[in-house]
Coordinates of C-alpha atoms in Angstrom, one line a residue:
X1 CA 146.7 160.6 150.9
X2 CA 142.9 160.2 150.3
X3 CA 141.5 161.7 147.1
X4 CA 137.9 160.8 146.5
X5 CA 138.0 163.1 143.4
X6 CA 140.9 164.7 141.5
X7 CA 140.7 168.1 139.9
X8 CA 142.8 169.8 137.3
X9 CA 145.5 170.9 139.8
X10 CA 145.9 167.4 141.2
X11 CA 146.0 165.9 137.7
X12 CA 148.7 168.4 136.8
X13 CA 150.8 167.3 139.7
X14 CA 150.3 163.6 138.7
X15 CA 151.4 164.1 135.1
X16 CA 154.3 166.5 135.8
X17 CA 155.7 164.1 138.5
X18 CA 155.3 161.2 136.1
X19 CA 157.1 163.1 133.4
X20 CA 160.0 163.9 135.7
X21 CA 160.2 160.3 136.8
X22 CA 160.2 159.0 133.3
X23 CA 162.9 161.5 132.2
X24 CA 165.1 160.3 135.1
X25 CA 164.7 156.6 134.2
X26 CA 164.6 156.9 130.4
X27 CA 168.1 155.4 130.0
X28 CA 167.0 152.3 131.9
X29 CA 164.0 152.0 129.6
X30 CA 166.3 152.4 126.6
X31 CA 168.5 149.6 128.0
X32 CA 165.6 147.1 127.7
X33 CA 165.9 147.2 123.9
X34 CA 165.7 143.6 122.7
X35 CA 168.3 144.0 119.9
X36 CA 171.9 144.6 121.1
X37 CA 172.3 147.4 118.6
X38 CA 172.5 151.2 119.3
X39 CA 168.9 152.0 118.7
X40 CA 167.3 151.6 122.1
X41 CA 165.4 154.9 122.1
X42 CA 162.0 153.9 123.5
X43 CA 162.6 155.7 126.8
X44 CA 163.9 158.8 125.1
X45 CA 160.9 158.9 122.7
X46 CA 158.3 158.3 125.4
X47 CA 160.0 160.9 127.7
X48 CA 160.2 163.6 125.0
X49 CA 156.6 162.9 124.0
X50 CA 155.4 163.2 127.6
X51 CA 157.4 166.3 128.3
X52 CA 156.0 168.0 125.2
X53 CA 152.5 167.1 126.6
X54 CA 153.0 168.5 130.1
X55 CA 154.6 171.6 128.7
X56 CA 151.1 172.4 127.3
X57 CA 149.9 172.6 131.0
X58 CA 152.7 174.8 132.3
X59 CA 151.6 178.0 134.0
X60 CA 148.0 177.5 132.9
X61 CA 146.3 177.5 136.3
X62 CA 143.7 174.9 135.1
X63 CA 141.2 173.8 137.6
X64 CA 139.1 171.4 135.5
X65 CA 140.5 167.9 135.0
X66 CA 138.8 167.7 131.7
X67 CA 140.6 170.8 130.4
X68 CA 143.9 169.7 131.8
X69 CA 143.7 166.3 130.1
X70 CA 142.6 167.9 126.8
X71 CA 145.7 170.1 126.7
X72 CA 147.9 167.2 127.7
X73 CA 146.5 165.1 124.8
X74 CA 147.1 168.0 122.3
X75 CA 150.7 168.4 123.5
X76 CA 151.3 164.7 123.1
X77 CA 149.8 164.6 119.7
X78 CA 152.2 167.2 118.3
X79 CA 155.2 166.1 120.3
X80 CA 154.9 162.3 119.6
X81 CA 158.2 160.7 118.6
X82 CA 158.7 157.1 117.5
X83 CA 156.2 154.3 117.7
X84 CA 156.2 154.3 121.5
X85 CA 155.6 158.0 121.6
X86 CA 152.7 157.8 119.1
X87 CA 151.1 155.0 121.1
X88 CA 151.6 157.0 124.4
X89 CA 150.0 160.1 122.7
X90 CA 147.0 157.9 121.8
X91 CA 146.7 156.6 125.4
X92 CA 146.6 160.2 126.6
X93 CA 144.1 161.1 123.9
X94 CA 141.8 158.3 125.1
X95 CA 142.2 159.4 128.7
X96 CA 141.2 162.9 127.6
X97 CA 138.1 161.6 125.9
X98 CA 137.1 159.8 129.1
X99 CA 137.6 162.9 131.2
X100 CA 136.0 165.3 128.7
X101 CA 133.8 168.0 130.3
X102 CA 134.5 167.0 133.9
X103 CA 135.6 169.5 136.6
X104 CA 136.6 166.6 138.8
X105 CA 136.9 162.8 138.4
X106 CA 136.2 160.2 141.0
X107 CA 137.7 156.7 141.0
X108 CA 135.0 155.2 138.7
X109 CA 135.4 158.1 136.2
X110 CA 139.2 157.9 136.2
X111 CA 139.1 154.2 135.7
X112 CA 136.8 154.7 132.7
X113 CA 139.3 157.3 131.4
X114 CA 142.1 154.7 131.6
X115 CA 139.9 152.2 129.8
X116 CA 139.4 154.8 127.0
X117 CA 143.2 155.3 126.9
X118 CA 143.7 151.5 126.3
X119 CA 141.0 151.4 123.6
X120 CA 142.5 154.4 121.8
X121 CA 146.0 152.9 121.8
X122 CA 144.8 149.6 120.3
X123 CA 142.9 151.5 117.6
X124 CA 146.1 153.3 116.6
X125 CA 148.0 150.2 115.8
X126 CA 147.0 148.3 112.6
X127 CA 148.2 144.9 113.8
X128 CA 148.5 145.0 117.7
X129 CA 151.1 142.8 119.2
X130 CA 150.6 141.3 122.7
X131 CA 153.5 141.5 125.1
X132 CA 154.0 145.2 124.4
X133 CA 152.9 148.5 126.0
X134 CA 149.4 147.7 124.6
X135 CA 149.0 144.6 126.8
X136 CA 150.3 146.6 129.8
X137 CA 147.9 149.5 129.3
X138 CA 144.9 147.1 128.8
X139 CA 145.8 145.1 131.9
X140 CA 146.1 148.3 133.9
X141 CA 142.8 149.6 132.6
X142 CA 140.9 146.4 133.2
X143 CA 142.1 146.3 136.8
X144 CA 141.0 149.9 137.2
X145 CA 137.5 149.2 135.9
X146 CA 137.2 146.1 138.1
X147 CA 138.4 147.9 141.2
X148 CA 136.0 148.7 144.1
X149 CA 138.3 151.5 145.5
X150 CA 136.7 154.9 146.0
X151 CA 140.0 156.5 146.9
X152 CA 141.8 157.4 143.6
X153 CA 145.1 157.0 145.3
X154 CA 144.3 153.4 146.2
X155 CA 142.9 152.9 142.7
X156 CA 146.2 153.9 141.2
X157 CA 148.1 151.7 143.6
X158 CA 146.1 148.7 142.3
X159 CA 146.6 149.8 138.8
X160 CA 150.4 149.9 139.3
X161 CA 150.4 146.5 140.9
X162 CA 148.5 145.0 138.0
X163 CA 150.6 146.8 135.4
X164 CA 153.7 145.4 137.0
X165 CA 152.2 141.8 136.9
X166 CA 151.3 142.1 133.2
X167 CA 154.7 143.7 132.4
X168 CA 156.5 140.8 134.1
X169 CA 154.6 138.4 131.9
X170 CA 155.6 140.1 128.6
X171 CA 158.7 137.8 128.1
X172 CA 156.3 134.8 128.1
X173 CA 154.2 136.5 125.3
X174 CA 157.2 137.5 123.1
X175 CA 160.0 135.0 122.6
X176 CA 162.4 137.8 121.7
X177 CA 162.0 139.3 125.1
X178 CA 162.5 136.0 126.8
X179 CA 165.7 135.3 124.9
X180 CA 167.0 138.8 125.7
X181 CA 165.9 138.3 129.4
X182 CA 164.1 141.7 129.5
X183 CA 160.6 143.0 129.8
X184 CA 159.0 145.2 127.1
X185 CA 160.5 148.6 127.2
X186 CA 157.4 150.5 126.2
X187 CA 155.5 148.7 128.9
X188 CA 158.1 149.6 131.4
X189 CA 157.8 153.3 130.4
X190 CA 154.1 153.1 130.9
X191 CA 154.5 151.5 134.3
X192 CA 156.9 154.3 135.4
X193 CA 154.2 156.9 134.3
X194 CA 151.5 155.1 136.3
X195 CA 153.8 154.9 139.3
X196 CA 154.4 158.6 138.9
X197 CA 150.6 159.2 139.1
X198 CA 150.4 157.1 142.2
X199 CA 153.3 158.7 144.0
X200 CA 152.0 162.2 143.3
X201 CA 148.7 161.4 144.9
X202 CA 150.1 159.2 147.8
X203 CA 152.7 161.7 148.8
X204 CA 150.6 164.8 147.9
X205 CA 153.5 166.1 145.7
X206 CA 153.3 169.6 144.3
X207 CA 155.2 169.0 141.1
X208 CA 157.2 171.4 139.0
X209 CA 158.5 170.7 135.5
X210 CA 162.2 169.9 135.8
X211 CA 164.5 171.2 133.2
X212 CA 167.1 168.9 131.7
X213 CA 170.2 169.5 129.6
X214 CA 169.2 169.0 125.9
X215 CA 171.8 166.9 124.0
X216 CA 172.3 167.6 120.3
X217 CA 170.1 164.8 119.2
X218 CA 167.2 166.0 121.4
X219 CA 167.0 169.4 119.8
X220 CA 163.9 169.7 117.5
X221 CA 165.0 168.7 114.1
X222 CA 162.7 171.2 112.4
X223 CA 164.3 174.0 114.5
X224 CA 167.5 173.4 112.6
X225 CA 165.8 174.2 109.3
X226 CA 166.7 177.9 109.2
X227 CA 167.5 180.1 106.3
X228 CA 171.1 180.7 105.5
X229 CA 170.2 184.4 105.1
X230 CA 167.3 185.1 107.5
X231 CA 164.6 187.2 105.8
X232 CA 162.3 187.2 108.8
X233 CA 164.1 187.5 112.1
X234 CA 161.6 186.5 114.7
X235 CA 160.4 183.0 115.3
X236 CA 156.9 183.5 116.7
X237 CA 154.9 180.8 118.3
X238 CA 151.6 181.0 120.2
X239 CA 148.3 179.3 120.8
X240 CA 144.9 180.9 120.2
X241 CA 142.1 179.7 122.5
X242 CA 139.3 180.0 120.1
X243 CA 137.3 178.6 117.2
X244 CA 139.6 176.2 115.3
X245 CA 137.4 176.4 112.2
X246 CA 138.9 179.8 111.6
X247 CA 142.5 178.4 111.3
X248 CA 142.6 178.5 107.5
X249 CA 141.1 182.0 107.4
X250 CA 143.7 183.3 109.9
X251 CA 146.5 181.6 108.0
X252 CA 145.6 183.4 104.8
X253 CA 145.4 186.7 106.8
X254 CA 148.9 186.5 108.2
X255 CA 150.5 184.8 105.1
X256 CA 152.0 188.1 103.8
X257 CA 153.7 188.9 107.1
X258 CA 156.3 186.1 107.1
X259 CA 157.2 182.5 106.1
X260 CA 157.8 179.1 107.7
X261 CA 154.2 179.3 108.7
X262 CA 152.1 176.6 110.5
X263 CA 148.5 177.2 111.5
X264 CA 146.9 174.1 112.8
X265 CA 143.4 174.0 114.2
X266 CA 142.4 171.3 116.7
X267 CA 139.1 171.4 118.6
X268 CA 139.0 174.7 120.4
X269 CA 142.6 175.9 119.9
X270 CA 144.7 177.2 117.0
X271 CA 148.5 176.5 117.1
X272 CA 150.5 179.1 115.2
X273 CA 154.2 179.2 114.2
X274 CA 155.5 181.9 111.9
X275 CA 158.8 183.6 111.1
X276 CA 158.1 187.3 110.8
X277 CA 159.7 190.7 111.2
X278 CA 156.7 192.1 113.1
X279 CA 155.5 189.7 115.9
X280 CA 153.3 192.4 117.4
X281 CA 151.3 192.8 114.2
X282 CA 150.7 189.0 114.0
X283 CA 149.7 188.9 117.7
X284 CA 147.3 191.8 117.3
X285 CA 145.4 190.0 114.6
X286 CA 145.4 186.7 116.5
X287 CA 143.9 188.3 119.6
X288 CA 140.8 189.1 117.6
X289 CA 140.2 185.3 117.4
X290 CA 140.5 184.6 121.1
X291 CA 142.7 184.5 124.1
X292 CA 146.4 184.1 123.4
X293 CA 148.5 181.5 125.3
X294 CA 152.1 180.2 125.4
X295 CA 153.6 183.1 123.4
X296 CA 157.2 182.5 122.5
X297 CA 159.3 184.9 120.4
X298 CA 162.9 184.2 119.5
X299 CA 165.3 186.5 117.7
X300 CA 166.8 184.1 115.2
X301 CA 169.5 186.5 114.1
X302 CA 171.0 186.2 117.6
X303 CA 170.9 182.5 117.8
X304 CA 173.4 180.0 116.7
X305 CA 171.8 176.9 115.5
X306 CA 173.3 173.7 114.2
X307 CA 172.5 173.0 110.6
X308 CA 170.6 169.9 109.3
X309 CA 172.3 170.0 106.0
X310 CA 175.8 170.9 104.7
X311 CA 176.5 174.2 103.0
X312 CA 175.7 172.7 99.7
X313 CA 172.5 171.3 101.0
X314 CA 171.7 174.7 102.4
X315 CA 172.0 176.3 99.0
X316 CA 169.6 173.7 97.7
X317 CA 167.2 174.3 100.5
X318 CA 167.2 178.1 100.3
X319 CA 166.8 177.8 96.5
X320 CA 163.7 175.7 97.0
X321 CA 162.4 177.9 99.7
X322 CA 162.9 181.3 98.1
X323 CA 161.7 180.4 94.6
X324 CA 158.3 179.2 95.7
X325 CA 155.7 180.6 93.4
X326 CA 152.0 181.4 94.2
X327 CA 150.9 178.4 92.2
X328 CA 151.8 175.2 94.1
X329 CA 153.9 172.6 92.3
X330 CA 152.3 169.2 91.8
X331 CA 154.7 167.2 94.0
X332 CA 156.9 167.7 97.0
X333 CA 159.2 165.4 99.0
X334 CA 160.3 165.3 102.6
X335 CA 162.8 162.7 103.8
X336 CA 164.3 161.6 107.1
X337 CA 168.0 160.8 107.1
X338 CA 171.2 161.1 109.1
X339 CA 174.6 161.7 107.6
X340 CA 175.7 164.6 105.4
X341 CA 176.5 162.4 102.4
X342 CA 173.1 160.6 102.6
X343 CA 171.2 163.8 103.0
X344 CA 172.9 165.3 100.0
X345 CA 171.9 162.2 97.9
X346 CA 168.3 162.8 98.8
X347 CA 168.5 166.5 98.0
X348 CA 170.2 165.6 94.7
X349 CA 167.3 163.2 93.9
X350 CA 164.8 166.0 94.3
X351 CA 163.8 166.0 98.0
X352 CA 162.8 169.4 99.1
X353 CA 163.6 169.0 102.8
X354 CA 165.6 166.5 104.8
X355 CA 164.8 166.2 108.5
X356 CA 167.7 164.9 110.5
X357 CA 166.8 161.7 112.1
X358 CA 166.9 157.9 112.1
X359 CA 168.0 155.5 114.8
X360 CA 168.0 157.2 118.3
X361 CA 166.9 160.5 116.7
X362 CA 163.2 160.1 115.7
X363 CA 161.6 163.4 114.7
X364 CA 158.3 164.4 116.3
X365 CA 154.9 164.8 114.6
X366 CA 155.4 168.5 114.9
X367 CA 158.9 168.4 113.3
X368 CA 157.3 166.9 110.3
X369 CA 154.3 169.3 110.3
X370 CA 156.7 172.3 110.5
X371 CA 158.6 171.0 107.5
X372 CA 155.4 170.4 105.6
X373 CA 154.4 174.1 106.1
X374 CA 157.5 175.1 104.1
X375 CA 156.4 173.2 101.0
X376 CA 154.0 174.8 98.4
X377 CA 153.0 171.5 96.8
X378 CA 149.6 169.9 96.1
X379 CA 150.9 166.4 97.0
X380 CA 153.7 165.9 99.5
X381 CA 155.4 162.5 99.8
X382 CA 157.1 161.7 103.2
X383 CA 159.9 159.1 103.3
X384 CA 160.4 158.1 106.9
X385 CA 163.2 155.6 106.1
X386 CA 162.9 154.0 109.5
X387 CA 160.1 151.8 110.9
X388 CA 160.1 153.8 114.1
X389 CA 159.2 157.0 112.3
X390 CA 156.3 155.8 110.1
X391 CA 153.6 156.2 112.9
X392 CA 154.7 159.8 113.6
X393 CA 154.6 160.6 109.9
X394 CA 151.2 159.0 109.6
X395 CA 149.9 161.0 112.5
X396 CA 151.2 164.2 110.8
X397 CA 149.3 163.2 107.7
X398 CA 146.1 162.8 109.7
X399 CA 146.2 166.3 111.3
X400 CA 147.7 168.3 108.4
X401 CA 145.4 170.2 106.0
X402 CA 147.7 169.3 103.1
X403 CA 147.7 166.1 101.1
X404 CA 150.5 164.1 102.8
X405 CA 151.3 160.7 101.5
X406 CA 153.4 158.5 103.8
X407 CA 155.5 155.9 101.8
X408 CA 156.3 153.2 104.3
X409 CA 160.0 153.1 103.7
X410 CA 161.9 151.4 106.6
X411 CA 165.5 151.9 105.3
X412 CA 167.6 154.5 103.5
X413 CA 167.9 152.3 100.4
X414 CA 164.2 151.9 100.2
X415 CA 163.7 155.7 100.3
X416 CA 166.4 156.2 97.6
X417 CA 164.8 153.5 95.3
X418 CA 161.4 155.2 95.7
X419 CA 162.8 158.4 94.4
X420 CA 164.5 156.8 91.4
X421 CA 161.1 155.3 90.4
X422 CA 159.2 158.6 90.8
X423 CA 157.7 160.0 87.6
X424 CA 156.8 163.7 87.9
X425 CA 154.5 163.4 84.8
X426 CA 152.5 160.5 86.3
X427 CA 149.3 160.8 88.4
X428 CA 149.5 160.6 92.2
X429 CA 147.9 157.1 92.5
X430 CA 150.2 155.7 89.8
X431 CA 153.3 157.1 91.6
X432 CA 152.1 155.7 94.9
X433 CA 151.7 152.2 93.4
X434 CA 155.0 152.3 91.6
X435 CA 157.0 153.5 94.6
X436 CA 155.3 151.0 97.0
X437 CA 156.1 148.2 94.6
X438 CA 159.8 149.1 94.4
X439 CA 160.1 149.0 98.3
X440 CA 159.6 145.3 98.1
X441 CA 162.4 144.8 95.6
X442 CA 165.2 146.3 97.8
X443 CA 167.3 144.2 100.1
X444 CA 168.9 146.2 102.9
X445 CA 171.9 145.3 105.0
X446 CA 173.6 147.3 107.7
X447 CA 176.8 146.9 109.8
X448 CA 176.9 148.2 113.4
X449 CA 178.2 147.1 116.8
X450 CA 176.8 145.4 119.8
X451 CA 176.0 147.5 122.9
X452 CA 175.7 144.6 125.3
X453 CA 176.3 140.9 125.8
X454 CA 173.4 138.7 124.7
X455 CA 172.4 135.6 122.7
X456 CA 170.2 135.9 119.6
X457 CA 168.9 132.8 117.7
X458 CA 171.7 130.7 119.2
X459 CA 174.4 133.2 118.3
X460 CA 176.5 134.4 121.3
X461 CA 177.1 138.2 121.1
X462 CA 179.6 140.2 123.1
X463 CA 179.5 143.9 123.7
X464 CA 181.7 145.5 121.0
X465 CA 181.2 142.7 118.4
X466 CA 180.6 143.9 114.8
X467 CA 177.0 142.9 113.7
X468 CA 175.8 142.3 110.2
X469 CA 172.0 142.8 109.9
X470 CA 169.9 141.7 107.0
X471 CA 166.5 143.3 106.9
X472 CA 167.0 144.1 110.6
X473 CA 167.9 140.6 111.7
X474 CA 171.4 139.6 112.9
X475 CA 173.0 137.5 110.2
X476 CA 176.8 137.9 110.9
X477 CA 178.9 138.5 114.0
X478 CA 182.6 139.2 114.0
X479 CA 185.5 141.4 115.0
X480 CA 186.3 143.2 111.8
X481 CA 184.0 145.6 110.1
X482 CA 185.1 144.9 106.5
X483 CA 185.1 141.1 106.9
X484 CA 181.5 141.1 108.4
X485 CA 180.4 143.4 105.6
X486 CA 181.9 141.1 103.0
X487 CA 180.1 138.1 104.5
X488 CA 176.8 139.9 104.8
X489 CA 176.8 140.8 101.1
X490 CA 177.3 137.1 100.2
X491 CA 173.9 136.5 101.9
X492 CA 172.3 139.4 100.0
X493 CA 173.4 138.7 96.4
X494 CA 171.4 136.2 94.3
X495 CA 171.0 135.4 90.6
X496 CA 168.5 138.3 90.2
X497 CA 170.9 140.9 91.7
X498 CA 172.2 143.6 89.4
X499 CA 173.3 146.4 91.7
X500 CA 175.2 146.7 95.0
X501 CA 175.4 150.1 96.7
X502 CA 177.5 150.8 99.7
X503 CA 177.0 153.8 102.0
X504 CA 179.9 154.0 104.4
X505 CA 179.6 155.9 107.7
X506 CA 181.6 158.5 109.6
X507 CA 183.6 155.8 111.5
X508 CA 184.8 154.0 108.3
X509 CA 188.3 154.2 106.8
X510 CA 187.7 155.6 103.3
X511 CA 190.6 153.7 101.8
X512 CA 189.4 150.4 103.3
X513 CA 185.9 151.1 102.0
X514 CA 187.3 151.6 98.5
X515 CA 189.3 148.3 98.8
X516 CA 186.1 146.5 99.8
X517 CA 184.4 148.0 96.7
X518 CA 187.3 146.7 94.5
X519 CA 187.0 143.2 95.9
X520 CA 183.3 143.2 95.2
X521 CA 183.9 144.3 91.6
X522 CA 186.3 141.4 91.2
X523 CA 183.9 138.9 92.8
X524 CA 180.8 140.1 91.0
X525 CA 181.9 141.3 87.5
X526 CA 178.4 141.2 86.1
X527 CA 177.0 143.5 88.9
X528 CA 177.2 147.3 89.1
X529 CA 179.0 148.3 92.3
X530 CA 178.5 151.8 93.7
X531 CA 180.0 153.4 96.8
X532 CA 179.2 156.6 98.6
X533 CA 180.5 158.4 101.6
X534 CA 177.2 158.6 103.6
X535 CA 178.8 160.0 106.8
X536 CA 176.0 158.4 108.8
X537 CA 176.4 157.8 112.5
X538 CA 176.1 154.4 114.3
X539 CA 176.3 152.3 111.1
X540 CA 179.7 151.5 109.5
X541 CA 177.9 150.5 106.3
X542 CA 174.4 150.6 104.9
X543 CA 174.1 148.2 102.0
X544 CA 171.6 148.0 99.2
X545 CA 171.2 145.1 96.8
X546 CA 168.7 145.3 94.0

């Protein structure tokens, strides 16, 4: 099909078809994970991010390609999950910049937009690594800019061809990919999106957003943060198409009508979320600012939602939430964790809210922003506790109107150690320095299982093998959980060690975990040995040595 120019409707068909295509193939993208551990979530994160983006376009009837791309970028910004999702959101943000103000885009203009997408992605990453999605998007953009095609369909065909060529070269750029005999998973996700763009144009597809069954881990983490006794019964969400500079003023105006409030201004829209007993009153005030869009009202008293925290954790959360005073406290904490036992530990250490997440369950930027809205604090520390959540947390910090400080914790033990070093009487900068310093002193090990056959660093691994990871790298492989754990700890302990902490997961035998602790106490009489039932999924043990 020939398209010398594409308008908003055609762009809508392109992105919706691409989103459906990526959702259908996300498990294949997940399977390209280099490590044979159960954390291959690149496809899931990219798909959830892209689906959040296209939802912003649903039922809008947008004719302008510039307006369509702007809404797509905004949806991706808030829905971004994991590093791959954040990078994808930045690609879409760059494309939106390239198409800004255009009713239609010809092949040259669309090629320029793809180039802006690549530039935006590279800027978002502090230390770009070649052989990843970044390399693929740059290669695709360069081929688009160099193309002489006037038909946008033919342009996208060339882009897909070049993206595939670059993707196939990624194993030569990253030794880890070559050893695992896979291409980069993020790059594959991007290729699927580009192929979706091309197919929609070539086959003149009139796309509709396909609905998929949401598994438990795909439910928004922040939606689970509900009050044990619901004071305000209607979860009300909508967008105001108006002057975003009035966001703070509107927030103050509706503050008395509910709680769990988020009012975020971005360019020419204001995104609102509030729990209230009078949605009509809130909407009547909002309509004075501009046209209302994407109105969604849920009766929370009728809904059964899974809880993020246990009943004890809930008591803690409600206490924090219902005793907020007009004057904000100096410090607040938000942590990401999985496992009731581990979440309770964070709450006991003073964390205000725990977002359920970790491997395979990365919270979105919006999940974090919604949690931030519940905290009446001058300075809010965020503990991601996973390297794949840091970028989404940082993106939340960039768009929030509160002072959010992202501590770059990559593991649960690092997050716990930061909290133990926190001094509520100290100044913000002193606390940041102290907590960042302690991150470097924590050695983290974990015990999980192999999800496929592979070979890593000369070690042959079979599906189902027990893996001992030290700082994310495979150190031990065996058949018995407790033997592998025992051997891994030997690698972790040195003459400076003073404390070993074990967090055992929901697949562990409690008695065997205690027997392991006893053996460690006999072997290391000068060290303090602690053991906790973390109840975490996927990992039999998370181990900290300090």
